[in-house]
mmCIF file of C-alpha atoms and ligand atoms in Angstrom:
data_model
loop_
_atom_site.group_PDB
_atom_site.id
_atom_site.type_symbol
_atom_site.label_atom_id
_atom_site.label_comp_id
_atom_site.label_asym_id
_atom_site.label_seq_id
_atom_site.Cartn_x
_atom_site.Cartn_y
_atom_site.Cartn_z
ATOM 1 C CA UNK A 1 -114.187 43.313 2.295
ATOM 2 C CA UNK A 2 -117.252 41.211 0.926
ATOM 3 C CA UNK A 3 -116.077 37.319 0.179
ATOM 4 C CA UNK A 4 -118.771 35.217 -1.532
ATOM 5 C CA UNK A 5 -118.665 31.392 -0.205
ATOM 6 C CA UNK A 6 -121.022 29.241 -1.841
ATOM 7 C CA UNK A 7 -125.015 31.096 -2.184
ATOM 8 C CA UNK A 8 -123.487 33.183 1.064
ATOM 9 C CA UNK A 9 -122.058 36.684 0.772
ATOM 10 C CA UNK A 10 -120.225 37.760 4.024
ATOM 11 C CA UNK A 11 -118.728 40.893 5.281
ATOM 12 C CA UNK A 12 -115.770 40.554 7.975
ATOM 13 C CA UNK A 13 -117.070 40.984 11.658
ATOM 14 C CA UNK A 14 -121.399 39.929 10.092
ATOM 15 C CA UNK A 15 -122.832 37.471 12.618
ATOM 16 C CA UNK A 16 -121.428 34.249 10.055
ATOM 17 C CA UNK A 17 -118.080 35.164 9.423
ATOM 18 C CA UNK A 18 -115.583 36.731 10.559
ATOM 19 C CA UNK A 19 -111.389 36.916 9.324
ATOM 20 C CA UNK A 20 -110.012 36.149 13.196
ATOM 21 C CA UNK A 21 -108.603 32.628 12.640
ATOM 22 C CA UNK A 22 -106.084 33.051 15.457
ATOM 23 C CA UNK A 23 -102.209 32.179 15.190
ATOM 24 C CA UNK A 24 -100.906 30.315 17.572
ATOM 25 C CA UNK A 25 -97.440 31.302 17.196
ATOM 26 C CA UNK A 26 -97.264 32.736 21.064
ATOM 27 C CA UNK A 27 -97.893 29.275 22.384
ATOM 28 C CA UNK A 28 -95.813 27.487 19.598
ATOM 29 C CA UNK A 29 -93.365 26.369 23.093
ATOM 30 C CA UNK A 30 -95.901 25.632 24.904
ATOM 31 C CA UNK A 31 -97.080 21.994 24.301
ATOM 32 C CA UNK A 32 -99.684 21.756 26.581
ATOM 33 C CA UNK A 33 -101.567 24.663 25.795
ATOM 34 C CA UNK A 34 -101.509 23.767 21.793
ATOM 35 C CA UNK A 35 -102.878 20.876 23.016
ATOM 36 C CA UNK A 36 -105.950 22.435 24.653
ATOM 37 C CA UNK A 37 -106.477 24.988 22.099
ATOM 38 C CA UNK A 38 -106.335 22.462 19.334
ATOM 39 C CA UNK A 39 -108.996 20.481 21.511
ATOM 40 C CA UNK A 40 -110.934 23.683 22.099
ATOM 41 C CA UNK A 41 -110.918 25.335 18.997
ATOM 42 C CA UNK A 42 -110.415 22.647 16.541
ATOM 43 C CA UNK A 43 -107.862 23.969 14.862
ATOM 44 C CA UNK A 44 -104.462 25.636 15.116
ATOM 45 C CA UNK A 45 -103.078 28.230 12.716
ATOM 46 C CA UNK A 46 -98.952 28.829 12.842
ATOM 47 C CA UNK A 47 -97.508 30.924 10.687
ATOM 48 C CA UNK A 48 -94.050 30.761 9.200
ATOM 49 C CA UNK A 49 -94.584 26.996 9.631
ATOM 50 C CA UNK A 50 -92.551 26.472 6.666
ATOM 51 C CA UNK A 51 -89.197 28.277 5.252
ATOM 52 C CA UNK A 52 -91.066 30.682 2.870
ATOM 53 C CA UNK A 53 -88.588 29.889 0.494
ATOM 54 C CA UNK A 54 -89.286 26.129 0.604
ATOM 55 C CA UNK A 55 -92.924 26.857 -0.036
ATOM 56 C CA UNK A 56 -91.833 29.484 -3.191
ATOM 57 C CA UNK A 57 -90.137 26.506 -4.763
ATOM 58 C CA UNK A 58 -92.807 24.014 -4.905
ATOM 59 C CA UNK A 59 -95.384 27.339 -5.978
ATOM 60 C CA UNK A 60 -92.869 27.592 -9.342
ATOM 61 C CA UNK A 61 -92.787 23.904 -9.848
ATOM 62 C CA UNK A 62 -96.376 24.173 -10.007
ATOM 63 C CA UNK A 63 -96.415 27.421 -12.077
ATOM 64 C CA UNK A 64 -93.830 25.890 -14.456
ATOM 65 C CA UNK A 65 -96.383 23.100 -15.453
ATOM 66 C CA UNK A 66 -99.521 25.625 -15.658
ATOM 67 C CA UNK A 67 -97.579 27.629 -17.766
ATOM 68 C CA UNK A 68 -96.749 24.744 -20.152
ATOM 69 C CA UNK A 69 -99.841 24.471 -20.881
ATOM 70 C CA UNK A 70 -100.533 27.766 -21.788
ATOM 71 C CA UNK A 71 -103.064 28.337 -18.470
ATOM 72 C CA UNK A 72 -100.851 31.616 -17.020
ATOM 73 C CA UNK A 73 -101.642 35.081 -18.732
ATOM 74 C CA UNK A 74 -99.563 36.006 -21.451
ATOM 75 C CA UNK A 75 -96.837 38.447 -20.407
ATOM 76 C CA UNK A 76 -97.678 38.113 -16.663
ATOM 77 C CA UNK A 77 -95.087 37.071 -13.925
ATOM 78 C CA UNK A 78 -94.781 33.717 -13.798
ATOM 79 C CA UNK A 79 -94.883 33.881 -9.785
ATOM 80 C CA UNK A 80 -98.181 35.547 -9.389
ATOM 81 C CA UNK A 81 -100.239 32.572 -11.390
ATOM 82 C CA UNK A 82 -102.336 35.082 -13.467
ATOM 83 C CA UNK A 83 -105.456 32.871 -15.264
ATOM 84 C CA UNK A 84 -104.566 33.449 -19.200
ATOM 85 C CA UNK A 85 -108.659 33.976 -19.862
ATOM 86 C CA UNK A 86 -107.812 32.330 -23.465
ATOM 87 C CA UNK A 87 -107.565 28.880 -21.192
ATOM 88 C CA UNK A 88 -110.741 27.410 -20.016
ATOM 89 C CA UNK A 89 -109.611 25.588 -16.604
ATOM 90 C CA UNK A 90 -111.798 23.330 -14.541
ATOM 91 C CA UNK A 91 -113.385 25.165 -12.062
ATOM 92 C CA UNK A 92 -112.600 23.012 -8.961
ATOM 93 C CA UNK A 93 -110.301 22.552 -5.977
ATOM 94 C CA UNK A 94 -110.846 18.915 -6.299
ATOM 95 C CA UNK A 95 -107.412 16.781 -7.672
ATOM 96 C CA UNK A 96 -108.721 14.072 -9.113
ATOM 97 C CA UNK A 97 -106.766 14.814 -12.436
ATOM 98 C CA UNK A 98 -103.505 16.425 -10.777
ATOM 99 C CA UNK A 99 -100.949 13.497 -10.159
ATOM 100 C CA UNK A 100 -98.528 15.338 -12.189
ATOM 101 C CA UNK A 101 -98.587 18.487 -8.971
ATOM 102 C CA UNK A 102 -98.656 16.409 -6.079
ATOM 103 C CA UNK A 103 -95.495 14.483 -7.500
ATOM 104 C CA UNK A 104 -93.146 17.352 -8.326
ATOM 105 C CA UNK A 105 -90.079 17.176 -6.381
ATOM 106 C CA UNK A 106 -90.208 20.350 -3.895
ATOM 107 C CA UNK A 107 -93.935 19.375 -3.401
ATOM 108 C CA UNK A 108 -92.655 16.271 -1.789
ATOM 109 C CA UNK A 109 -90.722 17.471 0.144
ATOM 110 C CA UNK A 110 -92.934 20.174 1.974
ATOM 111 C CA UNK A 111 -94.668 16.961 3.497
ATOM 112 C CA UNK A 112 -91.884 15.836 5.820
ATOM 113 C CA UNK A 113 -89.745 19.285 6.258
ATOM 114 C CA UNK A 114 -87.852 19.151 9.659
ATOM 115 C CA UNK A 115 -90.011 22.179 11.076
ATOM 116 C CA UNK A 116 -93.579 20.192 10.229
ATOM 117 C CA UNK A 117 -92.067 16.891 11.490
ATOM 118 C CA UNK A 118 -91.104 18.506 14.559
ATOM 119 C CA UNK A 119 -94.097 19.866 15.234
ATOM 120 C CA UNK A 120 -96.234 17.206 15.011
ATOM 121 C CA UNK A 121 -93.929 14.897 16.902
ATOM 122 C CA UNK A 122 -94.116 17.465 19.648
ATOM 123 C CA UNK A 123 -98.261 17.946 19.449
ATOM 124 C CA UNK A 124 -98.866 13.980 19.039
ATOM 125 C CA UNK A 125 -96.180 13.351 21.640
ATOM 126 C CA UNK A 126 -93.969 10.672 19.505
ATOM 127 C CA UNK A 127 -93.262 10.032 16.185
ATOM 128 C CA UNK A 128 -95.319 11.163 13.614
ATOM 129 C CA UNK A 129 -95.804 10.093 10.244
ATOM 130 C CA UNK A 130 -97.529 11.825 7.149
ATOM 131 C CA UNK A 131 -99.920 9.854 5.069
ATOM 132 C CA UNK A 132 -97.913 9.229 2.014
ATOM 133 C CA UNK A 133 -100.486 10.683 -0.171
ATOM 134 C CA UNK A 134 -100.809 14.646 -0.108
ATOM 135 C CA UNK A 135 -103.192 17.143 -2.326
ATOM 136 C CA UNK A 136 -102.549 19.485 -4.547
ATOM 137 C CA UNK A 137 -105.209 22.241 -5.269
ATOM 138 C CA UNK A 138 -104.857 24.338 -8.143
ATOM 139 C CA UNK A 139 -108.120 26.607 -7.990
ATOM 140 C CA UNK A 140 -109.342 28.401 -10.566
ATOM 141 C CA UNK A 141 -111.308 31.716 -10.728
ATOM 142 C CA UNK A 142 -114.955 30.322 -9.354
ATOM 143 C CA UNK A 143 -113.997 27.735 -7.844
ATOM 144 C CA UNK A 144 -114.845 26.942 -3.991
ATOM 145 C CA UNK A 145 -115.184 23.805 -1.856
ATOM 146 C CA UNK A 146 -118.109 22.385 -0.454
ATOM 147 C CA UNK A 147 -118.485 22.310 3.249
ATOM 148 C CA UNK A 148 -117.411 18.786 4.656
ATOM 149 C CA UNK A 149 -115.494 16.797 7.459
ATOM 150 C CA UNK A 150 -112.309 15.294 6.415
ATOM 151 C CA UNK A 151 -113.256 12.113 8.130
ATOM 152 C CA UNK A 152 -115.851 10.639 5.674
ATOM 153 C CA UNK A 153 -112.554 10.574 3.444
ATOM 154 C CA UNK A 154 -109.964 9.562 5.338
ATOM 155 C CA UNK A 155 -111.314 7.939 9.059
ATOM 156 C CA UNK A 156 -109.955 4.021 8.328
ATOM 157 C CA UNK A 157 -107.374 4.744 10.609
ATOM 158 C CA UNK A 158 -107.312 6.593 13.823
ATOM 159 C CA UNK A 159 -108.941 9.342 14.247
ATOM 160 C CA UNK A 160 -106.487 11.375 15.966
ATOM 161 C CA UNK A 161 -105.230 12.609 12.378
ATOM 162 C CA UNK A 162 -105.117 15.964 11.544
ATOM 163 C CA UNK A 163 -105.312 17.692 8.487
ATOM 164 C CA UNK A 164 -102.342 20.517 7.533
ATOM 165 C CA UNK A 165 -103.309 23.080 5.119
ATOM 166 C CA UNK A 166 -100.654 25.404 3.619
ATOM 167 C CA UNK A 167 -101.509 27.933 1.037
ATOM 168 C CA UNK A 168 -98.221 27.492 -1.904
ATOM 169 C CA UNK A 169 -97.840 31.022 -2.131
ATOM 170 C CA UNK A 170 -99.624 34.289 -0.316
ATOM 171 C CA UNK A 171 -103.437 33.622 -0.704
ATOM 172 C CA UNK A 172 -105.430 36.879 0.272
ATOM 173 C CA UNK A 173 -109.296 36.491 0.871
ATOM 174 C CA UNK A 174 -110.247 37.034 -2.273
ATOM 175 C CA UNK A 175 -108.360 34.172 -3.520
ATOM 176 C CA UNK A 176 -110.658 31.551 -2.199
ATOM 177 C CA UNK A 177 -108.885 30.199 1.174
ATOM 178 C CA UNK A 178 -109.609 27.539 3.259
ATOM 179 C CA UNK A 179 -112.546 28.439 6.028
ATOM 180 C CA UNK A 180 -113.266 26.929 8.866
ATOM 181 C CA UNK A 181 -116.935 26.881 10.784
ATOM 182 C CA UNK A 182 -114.960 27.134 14.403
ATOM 183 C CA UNK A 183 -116.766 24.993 17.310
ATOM 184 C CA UNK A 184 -118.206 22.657 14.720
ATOM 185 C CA UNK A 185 -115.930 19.426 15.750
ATOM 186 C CA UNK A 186 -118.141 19.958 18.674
ATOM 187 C CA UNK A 187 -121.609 19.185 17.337
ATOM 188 C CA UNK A 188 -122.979 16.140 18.802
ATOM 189 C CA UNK A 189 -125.851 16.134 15.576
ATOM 190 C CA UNK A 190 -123.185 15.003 13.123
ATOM 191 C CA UNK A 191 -122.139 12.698 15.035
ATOM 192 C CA UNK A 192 -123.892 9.862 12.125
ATOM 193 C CA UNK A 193 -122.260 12.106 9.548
ATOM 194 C CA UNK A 194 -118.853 10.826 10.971
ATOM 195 C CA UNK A 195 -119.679 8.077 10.699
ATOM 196 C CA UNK A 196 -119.662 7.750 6.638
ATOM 197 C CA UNK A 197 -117.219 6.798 4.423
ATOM 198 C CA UNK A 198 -117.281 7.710 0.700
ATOM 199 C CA UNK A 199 -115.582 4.369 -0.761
ATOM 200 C CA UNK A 200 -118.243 1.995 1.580
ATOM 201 C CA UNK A 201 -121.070 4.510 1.506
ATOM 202 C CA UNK A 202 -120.888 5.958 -1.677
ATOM 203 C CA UNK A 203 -121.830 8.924 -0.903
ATOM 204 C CA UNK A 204 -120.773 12.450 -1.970
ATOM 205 C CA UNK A 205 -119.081 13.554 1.059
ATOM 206 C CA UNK A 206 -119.796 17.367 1.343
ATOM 207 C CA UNK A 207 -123.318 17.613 3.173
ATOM 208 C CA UNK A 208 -124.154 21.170 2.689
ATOM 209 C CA UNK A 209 -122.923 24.289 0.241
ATOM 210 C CA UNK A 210 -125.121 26.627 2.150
ATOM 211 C CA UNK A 211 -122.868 28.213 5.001
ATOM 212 C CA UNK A 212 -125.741 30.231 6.786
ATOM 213 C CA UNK A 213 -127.519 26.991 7.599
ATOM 214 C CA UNK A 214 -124.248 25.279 9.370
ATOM 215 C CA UNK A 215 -124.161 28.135 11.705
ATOM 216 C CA UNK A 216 -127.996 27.897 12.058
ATOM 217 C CA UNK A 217 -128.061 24.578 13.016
ATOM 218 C CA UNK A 218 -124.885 23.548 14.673
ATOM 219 C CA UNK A 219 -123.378 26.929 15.716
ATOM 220 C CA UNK A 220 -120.114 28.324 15.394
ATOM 221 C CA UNK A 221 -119.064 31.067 13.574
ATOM 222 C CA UNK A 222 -116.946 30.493 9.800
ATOM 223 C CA UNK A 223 -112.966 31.949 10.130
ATOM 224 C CA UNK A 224 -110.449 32.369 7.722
ATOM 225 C CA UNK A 225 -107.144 34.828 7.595
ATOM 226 C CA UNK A 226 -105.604 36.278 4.778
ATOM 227 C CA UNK A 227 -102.486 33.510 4.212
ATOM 228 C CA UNK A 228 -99.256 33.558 3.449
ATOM 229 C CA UNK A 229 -96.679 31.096 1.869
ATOM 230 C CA UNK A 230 -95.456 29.478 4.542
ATOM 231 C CA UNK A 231 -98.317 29.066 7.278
ATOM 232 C CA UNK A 232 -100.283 26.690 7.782
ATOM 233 C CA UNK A 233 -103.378 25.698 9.665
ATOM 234 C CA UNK A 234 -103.994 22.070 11.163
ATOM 235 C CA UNK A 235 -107.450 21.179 12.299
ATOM 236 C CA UNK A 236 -109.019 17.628 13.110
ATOM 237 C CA UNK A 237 -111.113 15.476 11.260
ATOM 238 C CA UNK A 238 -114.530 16.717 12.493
ATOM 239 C CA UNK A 239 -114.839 20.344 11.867
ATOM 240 C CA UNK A 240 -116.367 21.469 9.037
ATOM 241 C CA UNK A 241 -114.654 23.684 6.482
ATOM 242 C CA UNK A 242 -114.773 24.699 2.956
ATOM 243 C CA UNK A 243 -113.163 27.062 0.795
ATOM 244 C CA UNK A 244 -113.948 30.867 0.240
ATOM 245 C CA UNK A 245 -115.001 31.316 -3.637
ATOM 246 C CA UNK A 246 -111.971 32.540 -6.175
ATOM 247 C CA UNK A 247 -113.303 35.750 -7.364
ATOM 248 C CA UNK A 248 -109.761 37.326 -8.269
ATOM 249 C CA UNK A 249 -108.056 36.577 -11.074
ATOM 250 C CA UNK A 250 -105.361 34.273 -9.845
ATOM 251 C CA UNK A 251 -104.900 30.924 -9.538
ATOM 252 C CA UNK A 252 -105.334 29.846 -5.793
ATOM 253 C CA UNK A 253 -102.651 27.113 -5.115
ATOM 254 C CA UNK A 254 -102.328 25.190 -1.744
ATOM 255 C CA UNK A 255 -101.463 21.283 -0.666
ATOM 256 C CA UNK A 256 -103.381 19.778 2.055
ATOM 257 C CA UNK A 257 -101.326 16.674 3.925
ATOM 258 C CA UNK A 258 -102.245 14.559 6.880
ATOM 259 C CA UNK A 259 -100.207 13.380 10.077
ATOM 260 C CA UNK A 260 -100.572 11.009 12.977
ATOM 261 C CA UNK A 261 -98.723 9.245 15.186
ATOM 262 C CA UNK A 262 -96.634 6.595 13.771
ATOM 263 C CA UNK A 263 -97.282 3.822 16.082
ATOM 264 C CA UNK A 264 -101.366 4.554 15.080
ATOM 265 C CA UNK A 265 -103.065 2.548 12.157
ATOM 266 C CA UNK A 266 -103.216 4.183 9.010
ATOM 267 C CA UNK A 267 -106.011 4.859 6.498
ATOM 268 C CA UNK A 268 -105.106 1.916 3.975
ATOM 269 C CA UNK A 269 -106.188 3.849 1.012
ATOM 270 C CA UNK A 270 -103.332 6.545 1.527
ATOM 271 C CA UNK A 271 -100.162 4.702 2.292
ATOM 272 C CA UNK A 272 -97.603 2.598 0.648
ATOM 273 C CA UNK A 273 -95.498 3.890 -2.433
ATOM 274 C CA UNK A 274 -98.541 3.850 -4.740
ATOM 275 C CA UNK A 275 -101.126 4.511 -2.514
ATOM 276 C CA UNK A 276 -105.046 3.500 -4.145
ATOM 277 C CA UNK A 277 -106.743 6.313 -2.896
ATOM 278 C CA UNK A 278 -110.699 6.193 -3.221
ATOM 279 C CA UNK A 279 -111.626 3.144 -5.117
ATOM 280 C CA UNK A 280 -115.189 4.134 -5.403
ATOM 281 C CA UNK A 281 -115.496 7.372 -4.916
ATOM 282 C CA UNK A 282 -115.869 9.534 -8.183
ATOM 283 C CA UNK A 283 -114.863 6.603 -10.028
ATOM 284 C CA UNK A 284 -116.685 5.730 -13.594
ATOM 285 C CA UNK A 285 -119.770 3.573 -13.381
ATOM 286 C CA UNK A 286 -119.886 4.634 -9.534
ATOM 287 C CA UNK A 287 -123.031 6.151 -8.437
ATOM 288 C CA UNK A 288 -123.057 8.253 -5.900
ATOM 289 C CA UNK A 289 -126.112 8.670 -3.269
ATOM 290 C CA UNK A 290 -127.669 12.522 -3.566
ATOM 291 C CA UNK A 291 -126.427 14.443 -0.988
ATOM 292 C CA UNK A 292 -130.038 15.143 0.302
ATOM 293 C CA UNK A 293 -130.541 11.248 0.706
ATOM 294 C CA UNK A 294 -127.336 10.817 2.848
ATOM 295 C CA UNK A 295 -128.455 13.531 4.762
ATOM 296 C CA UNK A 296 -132.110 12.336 5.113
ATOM 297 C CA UNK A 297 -130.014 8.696 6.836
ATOM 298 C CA UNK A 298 -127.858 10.734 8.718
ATOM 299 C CA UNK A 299 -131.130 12.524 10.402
ATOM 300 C CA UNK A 300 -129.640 15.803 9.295
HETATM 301 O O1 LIG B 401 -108.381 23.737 -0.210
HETATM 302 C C1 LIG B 401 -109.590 23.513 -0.266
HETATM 303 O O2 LIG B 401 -110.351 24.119 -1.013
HETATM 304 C C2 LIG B 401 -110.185 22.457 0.608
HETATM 305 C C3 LIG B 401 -109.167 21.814 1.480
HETATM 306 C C4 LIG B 401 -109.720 20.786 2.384
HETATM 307 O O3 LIG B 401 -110.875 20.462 2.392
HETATM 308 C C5 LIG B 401 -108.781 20.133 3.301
HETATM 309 O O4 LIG B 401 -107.588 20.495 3.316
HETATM 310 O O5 LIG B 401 -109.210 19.246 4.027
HETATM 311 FE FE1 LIG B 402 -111.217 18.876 3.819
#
């Protein structure tokens, strides 16, 4: 199957993309070697994470809301988040306006479920802790994200945090899910890129919506998997990812969380019971530097 990411269209298996993002499920025991694949790869992709059911329950909260609003078709289940093409949604993965998801009550409580604290106490080896703040993506038809590291967002802390992704309901390919360029965290030429963050910098972030020219210039090979509710896939702060474009007609619904060790310092801007989040970033009378400027200083 053709997916269209960004100005990029992609067939399964072409020399850019590919849909092998490999489960680690078989080593799920095996602590050591999730370690080294994590370190190798960049990422780790378990499915069943999560009770499916646990996951369902959050996807209706959601669903309840979007169908307040009159955004679900008319008529259609409300489970299967149909676009009512009467409602003109944002086109965007980005929450900046979606407090109202990220605080419903089983959407909490995905972030600190026994089997995801348990895993990450066993990866990190101790105690782990979730930021407090989580997001919530409700993605329309069209919309995709740009291709970024999640450390220009989120690096105040250490940087052995890692990012969980977990689709909130099944989330086939043409539904826009999360894709990873795999052997990016690797590339010693972004290493300046790392180095940003959007609040100090103001910058924009993303550095490139043109997959072809990642894998030109810094290798690696994009990945992705058709998801379901219930997996998830945890990668570190350097790789690059993005998401697949939405061409279906469905909303594409997901929450991405972080985790780290306890005992580590946190990223001020996403704990605490009311955590501020980006104070600069995408805030009014904030510019933000061009993309093609911060790349020009970062020597990329
Ligand atoms: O879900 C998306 O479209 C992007 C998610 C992402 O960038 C992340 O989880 O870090
Ligand atoms: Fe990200």
């Amino acid at each position: 199957m053709r997916v269209r990411f960004w100005d990029a269209e992609f067939e399964a298996g072409d020399r850019y993309f590919d849909t092998d993002l490999r489960a680690s499920n078989d080593i799920l025991h095996d602590v050591p070697a999730l370690r080294a694949r994590l370190e190798q790869d960049g990422y780790l992709l378990i499915r069943d994470l999560r009770d499916r059911d646990a996951v369902l329950s959050a996807r209706r909260q959601i669903l309840e809301k979007l169908s307040s609003k009159g955004m679900l078709g008319p008529g259609s289940d409300l489970m299967d988040g149909i676009v009512n093409p009467a409602y003109t949604a944002p086109v965007t993965t980005g929450t900046r306006d979606n407090e109202e998801f990220r605080l419903l009550s089983a959407v909490q409580d995905l972030r600190q479920m026994p089997q995801v604290m348990e895993f990450f106490d066993r990866l990190l080896g101790g105690p782990a802790r979730p930021f407090d703040f989580h997001w919530v993506r409700v993605a329309a038809p069209g919309a995709e994200s740009a291709i970024h590291s999640d450390i220009v967002f989120m690096g105040r802390g250490t940087q052995q945090v890692y990012t969980c992704w977990a689709p909130l309901g099944d989330v086939s390919l043409d539904m826009g899910p999360i894709v990873l360029c795999v052997g990016t965290h690797k590339a010693a030429a972004l290493q300046k890129y790392w180095t940003a963050d959007v609040d100090r910098d103001l910058v924009q972030g993303w550095l490139s919506k043109d997959p072809v020219e990642i894998v030109d210039r810094f290798g690696g090979r994009w990945a992705t998997t058709d998801f379901r509710a219930g997996d998830a896939v945890i990668f570190n702060m350097h790789i690059l990812h993005g998401s697949l474009a939405n061409t279906s007609t469905r909303y594409r619904i997901s929450a991405d969380a972080r985790y780290q060790l306890a005992s580590e310092p946190f990223d001020e801007r996403w704990t605490g019971e009311a955590p501020i989040g980006h104070y600069n970033f995408w805030k009014p009378g904030i510019n933000l530097e061009s993309v093609a400027a911060s790349r020009a200083k970062w020597g990329l």
